[in-house]
Short mmCIF file of N, CA and C in Angstrom, two decimals:
data_model
loop_
_atom_site.label_atom_id
_atom_site.label_comp_id
_atom_site.label_asym_id
_atom_site.label_seq_id
_atom_site.Cartn_x
_atom_site.Cartn_y
_atom_site.Cartn_z
N UNK A 1 11.37 13.52 7.46
CA UNK A 1 10.90 12.40 6.63
C UNK A 1 9.44 12.11 7.01
N UNK A 2 8.57 11.94 6.01
CA UNK A 2 7.15 11.69 6.32
C UNK A 2 7.01 10.28 6.94
N UNK A 3 5.91 10.15 7.64
CA UNK A 3 5.64 8.87 8.26
C UNK A 3 5.48 7.81 7.24
N UNK A 4 5.95 6.59 7.55
CA UNK A 4 5.75 5.46 6.63
C UNK A 4 5.20 4.28 7.42
N UNK A 5 4.58 3.37 6.65
CA UNK A 5 3.90 2.24 7.26
C UNK A 5 4.46 0.94 6.73
N UNK A 6 4.30 -0.11 7.57
CA UNK A 6 4.78 -1.46 7.18
C UNK A 6 3.81 -2.03 6.17
N UNK A 7 4.25 -3.11 5.57
CA UNK A 7 3.44 -3.84 4.58
C UNK A 7 2.16 -4.36 5.24
N UNK A 8 2.27 -4.92 6.45
CA UNK A 8 1.09 -5.46 7.16
C UNK A 8 0.08 -4.38 7.44
N UNK A 9 0.54 -3.24 7.92
CA UNK A 9 -0.36 -2.12 8.21
C UNK A 9 -1.05 -1.64 6.97
N UNK A 10 -0.25 -1.49 5.91
CA UNK A 10 -0.82 -1.03 4.63
C UNK A 10 -1.88 -2.00 4.09
N UNK A 11 -1.57 -3.30 4.16
CA UNK A 11 -2.54 -4.29 3.68
C UNK A 11 -3.84 -4.25 4.44
N UNK A 12 -3.76 -4.08 5.76
CA UNK A 12 -4.96 -3.95 6.57
C UNK A 12 -5.76 -2.68 6.16
N UNK A 13 -5.09 -1.57 6.03
CA UNK A 13 -5.77 -0.33 5.65
C UNK A 13 -6.40 -0.41 4.29
N UNK A 14 -5.71 -1.10 3.35
CA UNK A 14 -6.24 -1.20 1.98
C UNK A 14 -7.24 -2.31 1.83
N UNK A 15 -7.35 -3.14 2.84
CA UNK A 15 -8.26 -4.30 2.87
C UNK A 15 -7.94 -5.29 1.77
N UNK A 16 -6.62 -5.60 1.65
CA UNK A 16 -6.14 -6.60 0.71
C UNK A 16 -5.23 -7.57 1.45
N UNK A 17 -5.05 -8.77 0.97
CA UNK A 17 -4.13 -9.71 1.60
C UNK A 17 -2.69 -9.19 1.53
N UNK A 18 -1.91 -9.48 2.55
CA UNK A 18 -0.50 -9.04 2.55
C UNK A 18 0.24 -9.62 1.38
N UNK A 19 -0.02 -10.87 1.04
CA UNK A 19 0.66 -11.54 -0.11
C UNK A 19 0.37 -10.81 -1.41
N UNK A 20 -0.89 -10.40 -1.56
CA UNK A 20 -1.26 -9.68 -2.83
C UNK A 20 -0.47 -8.36 -2.93
N UNK A 21 -0.46 -7.63 -1.79
CA UNK A 21 0.24 -6.33 -1.79
C UNK A 21 1.73 -6.53 -2.02
N UNK A 22 2.33 -7.53 -1.35
CA UNK A 22 3.74 -7.79 -1.52
C UNK A 22 4.09 -8.13 -2.96
N UNK A 23 3.26 -8.98 -3.60
CA UNK A 23 3.46 -9.33 -5.00
C UNK A 23 3.30 -8.13 -5.91
N UNK A 24 2.29 -7.32 -5.63
CA UNK A 24 2.03 -6.11 -6.45
C UNK A 24 3.26 -5.19 -6.38
N UNK A 25 3.81 -5.02 -5.19
CA UNK A 25 4.97 -4.09 -5.04
C UNK A 25 6.25 -4.70 -5.58
N UNK A 26 6.31 -6.01 -5.65
CA UNK A 26 7.48 -6.69 -6.20
C UNK A 26 7.51 -6.54 -7.72
N UNK A 27 6.36 -6.48 -8.35
CA UNK A 27 6.29 -6.44 -9.79
C UNK A 27 6.08 -5.06 -10.39
N UNK A 28 5.59 -4.10 -9.56
CA UNK A 28 5.23 -2.79 -10.10
C UNK A 28 5.84 -1.69 -9.22
N UNK A 29 6.34 -0.64 -9.84
CA UNK A 29 6.91 0.47 -9.11
C UNK A 29 5.78 1.44 -8.74
N UNK A 30 5.73 1.81 -7.50
CA UNK A 30 4.74 2.80 -7.00
C UNK A 30 5.54 3.89 -6.26
N UNK A 31 5.31 5.12 -6.69
CA UNK A 31 6.02 6.24 -6.04
C UNK A 31 5.60 6.32 -4.57
N UNK A 32 6.58 6.42 -3.69
CA UNK A 32 6.30 6.54 -2.26
C UNK A 32 6.56 5.23 -1.50
N UNK A 33 6.93 4.21 -2.25
CA UNK A 33 7.27 2.92 -1.59
C UNK A 33 8.80 2.87 -1.47
N UNK A 34 9.27 2.82 -0.24
CA UNK A 34 10.68 2.80 -0.01
C UNK A 34 11.13 1.35 0.17
N UNK A 35 12.02 0.97 -0.75
CA UNK A 35 12.46 -0.41 -0.78
C UNK A 35 13.92 -0.41 -0.91
N UNK A 36 14.60 -1.06 -0.02
CA UNK A 36 16.06 -1.09 -0.07
C UNK A 36 16.49 -2.48 -0.53
N UNK A 37 17.57 -2.96 0.00
CA UNK A 37 18.05 -4.25 -0.42
C UNK A 37 17.24 -5.39 0.19
N UNK A 38 17.52 -6.59 -0.24
CA UNK A 38 16.83 -7.76 0.27
C UNK A 38 17.05 -7.88 1.78
N UNK A 39 15.97 -8.20 2.49
CA UNK A 39 16.04 -8.37 3.93
C UNK A 39 15.65 -7.11 4.70
N UNK A 40 15.44 -6.02 3.99
CA UNK A 40 14.99 -4.78 4.63
C UNK A 40 13.52 -4.56 4.28
N UNK A 41 12.70 -4.42 5.27
CA UNK A 41 11.23 -4.32 5.03
C UNK A 41 10.89 -3.07 4.25
N UNK A 42 9.92 -3.21 3.37
CA UNK A 42 9.40 -2.06 2.62
C UNK A 42 8.66 -1.12 3.59
N UNK A 43 8.70 0.18 3.27
CA UNK A 43 7.94 1.19 4.00
C UNK A 43 7.13 1.96 2.97
N UNK A 44 5.86 2.26 3.29
CA UNK A 44 4.97 2.93 2.36
C UNK A 44 4.52 4.27 2.96
N UNK A 45 4.64 5.33 2.20
CA UNK A 45 4.15 6.65 2.65
C UNK A 45 2.64 6.73 2.44
N UNK A 46 2.03 7.74 3.04
CA UNK A 46 0.60 7.94 2.88
C UNK A 46 0.25 8.20 1.39
N UNK A 47 1.12 8.88 0.68
CA UNK A 47 0.86 9.14 -0.75
C UNK A 47 0.88 7.82 -1.54
N UNK A 48 1.78 6.92 -1.20
CA UNK A 48 1.81 5.61 -1.88
C UNK A 48 0.55 4.86 -1.56
N UNK A 49 0.08 4.94 -0.31
CA UNK A 49 -1.14 4.25 0.07
C UNK A 49 -2.36 4.79 -0.65
N UNK A 50 -2.43 6.11 -0.89
CA UNK A 50 -3.53 6.70 -1.64
C UNK A 50 -3.50 6.17 -3.08
N UNK A 51 -2.29 6.14 -3.68
CA UNK A 51 -2.17 5.60 -5.03
C UNK A 51 -2.62 4.14 -5.10
N UNK A 52 -2.17 3.37 -4.13
CA UNK A 52 -2.59 1.95 -4.10
C UNK A 52 -4.06 1.77 -3.84
N UNK A 53 -4.68 2.68 -3.03
CA UNK A 53 -6.11 2.59 -2.79
C UNK A 53 -6.87 2.86 -4.07
N UNK A 54 -6.45 3.87 -4.82
CA UNK A 54 -7.08 4.15 -6.13
C UNK A 54 -6.92 2.95 -7.06
N UNK A 55 -5.75 2.38 -7.11
CA UNK A 55 -5.50 1.24 -7.95
C UNK A 55 -6.37 0.03 -7.59
N UNK A 56 -6.51 -0.21 -6.28
CA UNK A 56 -7.34 -1.35 -5.86
C UNK A 56 -8.84 -1.11 -6.18
N UNK A 57 -9.27 0.12 -6.11
CA UNK A 57 -10.65 0.44 -6.49
C UNK A 57 -10.84 0.13 -8.00
N UNK A 58 -9.89 0.55 -8.80
CA UNK A 58 -9.99 0.32 -10.25
C UNK A 58 -9.95 -1.17 -10.58
N UNK A 59 -9.15 -1.93 -9.87
CA UNK A 59 -9.07 -3.36 -10.08
C UNK A 59 -10.34 -4.02 -9.68
N UNK A 60 -10.83 -3.73 -8.44
CA UNK A 60 -12.01 -4.38 -7.91
C UNK A 60 -13.31 -4.01 -8.65
N UNK A 61 -13.48 -2.71 -8.84
CA UNK A 61 -14.80 -2.26 -9.32
C UNK A 61 -14.90 -2.18 -10.85
N UNK A 62 -13.76 -1.97 -11.51
CA UNK A 62 -13.80 -1.86 -12.99
C UNK A 62 -13.07 -3.02 -13.70
N UNK A 63 -12.41 -3.87 -12.94
CA UNK A 63 -11.73 -5.04 -13.54
C UNK A 63 -10.51 -4.65 -14.36
N UNK A 64 -9.92 -3.52 -14.08
CA UNK A 64 -8.75 -3.03 -14.82
C UNK A 64 -7.54 -3.83 -14.34
N UNK A 65 -6.65 -4.29 -15.27
CA UNK A 65 -5.44 -4.96 -14.83
C UNK A 65 -4.59 -4.05 -13.93
N UNK A 66 -3.90 -4.66 -12.99
CA UNK A 66 -3.12 -3.88 -12.00
C UNK A 66 -2.11 -2.93 -12.60
N UNK A 67 -1.32 -3.32 -13.61
CA UNK A 67 -0.33 -2.36 -14.11
C UNK A 67 -1.02 -1.10 -14.70
N UNK A 68 -2.13 -1.27 -15.39
CA UNK A 68 -2.84 -0.12 -15.91
C UNK A 68 -3.48 0.67 -14.77
N UNK A 69 -4.01 -0.03 -13.79
CA UNK A 69 -4.63 0.65 -12.66
C UNK A 69 -3.62 1.53 -11.91
N UNK A 70 -2.39 1.06 -11.78
CA UNK A 70 -1.35 1.86 -11.10
C UNK A 70 -1.03 3.07 -11.91
N UNK A 71 -0.94 2.94 -13.22
CA UNK A 71 -0.66 4.10 -14.10
C UNK A 71 -1.78 5.12 -13.97
N UNK A 72 -3.04 4.68 -14.02
CA UNK A 72 -4.18 5.58 -13.88
C UNK A 72 -4.16 6.24 -12.51
N UNK A 73 -3.86 5.46 -11.46
CA UNK A 73 -3.82 5.97 -10.09
C UNK A 73 -2.77 7.09 -9.99
N UNK A 74 -1.64 6.92 -10.63
CA UNK A 74 -0.60 7.99 -10.63
C UNK A 74 -1.18 9.24 -11.23
N UNK A 75 -1.84 9.10 -12.37
CA UNK A 75 -2.40 10.26 -13.03
C UNK A 75 -3.53 10.92 -12.20
N UNK A 76 -4.39 10.12 -11.60
CA UNK A 76 -5.48 10.63 -10.78
C UNK A 76 -4.93 11.40 -9.59
N UNK A 77 -3.91 10.88 -8.93
CA UNK A 77 -3.42 11.55 -7.75
C UNK A 77 -2.64 12.82 -8.09
N UNK A 78 -2.10 12.90 -9.28
CA UNK A 78 -1.38 14.12 -9.71
C UNK A 78 -2.30 15.18 -10.23
N UNK A 79 -3.52 14.83 -10.60
CA UNK A 79 -4.44 15.79 -11.21
C UNK A 79 -5.67 16.04 -10.37
N UNK A 80 -5.52 15.94 -9.05
CA UNK A 80 -6.57 16.25 -8.08
C UNK A 80 -7.84 15.42 -8.31
N UNK A 81 -7.66 14.16 -8.67
CA UNK A 81 -8.79 13.24 -8.76
C UNK A 81 -9.43 13.09 -10.14
N UNK A 82 -8.79 13.65 -11.15
CA UNK A 82 -9.37 13.58 -12.51
C UNK A 82 -8.42 12.82 -13.43
N UNK A 83 -9.02 12.06 -14.37
CA UNK A 83 -8.24 11.37 -15.40
C UNK A 83 -9.08 11.35 -16.65
N UNK A 84 -8.42 11.62 -17.77
CA UNK A 84 -9.07 11.53 -19.10
C UNK A 84 -8.15 10.69 -19.97
N UNK A 85 -8.72 9.61 -20.54
CA UNK A 85 -7.95 8.73 -21.41
C UNK A 85 -7.77 9.37 -22.78
N UNK A 86 -6.92 8.75 -23.61
CA UNK A 86 -6.66 9.25 -24.95
C UNK A 86 -7.93 9.18 -25.84
N UNK A 87 -8.86 8.31 -25.48
CA UNK A 87 -10.10 8.20 -26.26
C UNK A 87 -11.25 9.06 -25.69
N UNK A 88 -10.95 9.81 -24.62
CA UNK A 88 -11.96 10.71 -24.09
C UNK A 88 -12.70 10.23 -22.86
N UNK A 89 -12.40 9.02 -22.40
CA UNK A 89 -13.03 8.52 -21.17
C UNK A 89 -12.60 9.35 -19.99
N UNK A 90 -13.57 9.81 -19.21
CA UNK A 90 -13.26 10.66 -18.06
C UNK A 90 -13.57 9.87 -16.78
N UNK A 91 -12.64 10.02 -15.84
CA UNK A 91 -12.77 9.38 -14.55
C UNK A 91 -12.54 10.46 -13.50
N UNK A 92 -13.43 10.48 -12.51
CA UNK A 92 -13.30 11.46 -11.41
C UNK A 92 -13.43 10.70 -10.11
N UNK A 93 -12.56 11.02 -9.18
CA UNK A 93 -12.53 10.37 -7.87
C UNK A 93 -12.40 11.42 -6.78
N UNK A 94 -13.15 11.27 -5.70
CA UNK A 94 -13.07 12.20 -4.59
C UNK A 94 -11.86 11.81 -3.71
N UNK A 95 -10.70 12.35 -4.01
CA UNK A 95 -9.51 11.96 -3.28
C UNK A 95 -9.53 12.39 -1.84
N UNK A 96 -10.16 13.51 -1.54
CA UNK A 96 -10.22 13.98 -0.13
C UNK A 96 -10.93 12.93 0.74
N UNK A 97 -12.09 12.47 0.27
CA UNK A 97 -12.86 11.50 1.02
C UNK A 97 -12.08 10.16 1.10
N UNK A 98 -11.46 9.77 0.01
CA UNK A 98 -10.68 8.55 0.01
C UNK A 98 -9.51 8.64 0.98
N UNK A 99 -8.81 9.72 0.98
CA UNK A 99 -7.67 9.94 1.93
C UNK A 99 -8.15 9.90 3.36
N UNK A 100 -9.28 10.55 3.67
CA UNK A 100 -9.84 10.58 5.05
C UNK A 100 -10.23 9.18 5.47
N UNK A 101 -10.85 8.41 4.60
CA UNK A 101 -11.22 7.03 4.90
C UNK A 101 -9.97 6.19 5.13
N UNK A 102 -8.96 6.37 4.30
CA UNK A 102 -7.74 5.63 4.42
C UNK A 102 -7.00 5.96 5.74
N UNK A 103 -6.99 7.24 6.15
CA UNK A 103 -6.36 7.62 7.41
C UNK A 103 -7.04 7.00 8.59
N UNK A 104 -8.40 6.93 8.54
CA UNK A 104 -9.15 6.27 9.59
C UNK A 104 -8.81 4.80 9.68
N UNK A 105 -8.72 4.10 8.55
CA UNK A 105 -8.36 2.71 8.55
C UNK A 105 -6.91 2.51 9.03
N UNK A 106 -6.04 3.45 8.71
CA UNK A 106 -4.64 3.36 9.14
C UNK A 106 -4.54 3.47 10.65
N UNK A 107 -5.32 4.36 11.24
CA UNK A 107 -5.31 4.47 12.72
C UNK A 107 -5.63 3.17 13.39
N UNK A 108 -6.61 2.46 12.85
CA UNK A 108 -7.01 1.16 13.38
C UNK A 108 -5.93 0.10 13.06
N UNK A 109 -5.42 0.12 11.84
CA UNK A 109 -4.45 -0.87 11.39
C UNK A 109 -3.15 -0.82 12.16
N UNK A 110 -2.73 0.39 12.52
CA UNK A 110 -1.49 0.59 13.24
C UNK A 110 -1.57 -0.10 14.60
N UNK A 111 -2.74 -0.12 15.20
CA UNK A 111 -2.94 -0.73 16.50
C UNK A 111 -2.91 -2.24 16.46
N UNK A 112 -3.36 -2.84 15.38
CA UNK A 112 -3.53 -4.31 15.33
C UNK A 112 -2.54 -5.03 14.41
N UNK A 113 -1.85 -4.31 13.55
CA UNK A 113 -0.94 -4.96 12.62
C UNK A 113 0.23 -5.58 13.35
N UNK A 114 0.64 -6.80 12.94
CA UNK A 114 1.77 -7.43 13.59
C UNK A 114 3.07 -6.69 13.19
N UNK A 115 4.01 -6.60 14.14
CA UNK A 115 5.28 -6.00 13.85
C UNK A 115 6.18 -7.14 13.36
N UNK A 116 6.72 -7.02 12.14
CA UNK A 116 7.49 -8.12 11.60
C UNK A 116 8.77 -8.35 12.40
N UNK A 117 9.02 -9.61 12.68
CA UNK A 117 10.25 -9.98 13.43
C UNK A 117 11.37 -10.15 12.36
N UNK A 118 12.52 -9.62 12.62
CA UNK A 118 13.62 -9.66 11.68
C UNK A 118 14.76 -10.42 12.30
N UNK A 119 15.58 -11.02 11.49
CA UNK A 119 16.80 -11.68 11.98
C UNK A 119 16.58 -13.12 12.44
N UNK A 120 17.63 -13.66 12.99
CA UNK A 120 17.64 -15.01 13.44
C UNK A 120 16.87 -15.15 14.74
N UNK A 121 16.06 -16.21 14.88
CA UNK A 121 15.33 -16.40 16.11
C UNK A 121 16.28 -16.73 17.26
N UNK A 122 15.91 -16.35 18.49
CA UNK A 122 16.79 -16.61 19.65
C UNK A 122 16.91 -18.15 19.89
N UNK A 123 18.02 -18.53 20.50
CA UNK A 123 18.19 -19.94 20.85
C UNK A 123 17.23 -20.32 21.92
N UNK A 124 16.76 -21.53 21.86
CA UNK A 124 15.81 -22.03 22.86
C UNK A 124 16.57 -22.31 24.16
N UNK A 125 16.20 -21.63 25.26
CA UNK A 125 16.87 -21.78 26.49
C UNK A 125 15.99 -22.44 27.57
N UNK A 126 14.91 -23.06 27.13
CA UNK A 126 13.97 -23.62 28.06
C UNK A 126 14.65 -24.75 28.87
N UNK A 127 14.53 -24.68 30.17
CA UNK A 127 15.05 -25.70 31.04
C UNK A 127 16.56 -25.66 31.30
N UNK A 128 17.23 -24.69 30.74
CA UNK A 128 18.68 -24.59 30.94
C UNK A 128 19.00 -23.60 32.03
N UNK A 129 20.01 -23.93 32.82
CA UNK A 129 20.49 -22.99 33.80
C UNK A 129 21.84 -22.46 33.33
N UNK A 130 21.99 -21.15 33.31
CA UNK A 130 23.25 -20.56 32.88
C UNK A 130 24.05 -20.04 34.02
#
């Protein structure tokens, strides 16, 4: 199984707020995002992160709505960085450089991202003798 990353790590690497990324993944399907039942944390593969990185570039720099940006990102990642719209608009992205940059950010993010705590918090035992 390929390595996967937590939501917090992914948000740091993509340079987006965790809440934004969580909402985006709640409303839109992205290939490579492993999501199980409620209460189980999402895990994102490197391929999903590349797709999301392309989508965030399209949203930030071109003002494209997120659902459309995700569709274009899927096409760009499947066609080695190229996309042509039905009206002839051509988009080209250097995926190799983007992936390298993303991997560098991930190395840093893995070190500083908080590990999510799951489950019920422990009982407070301060001052008690057992």
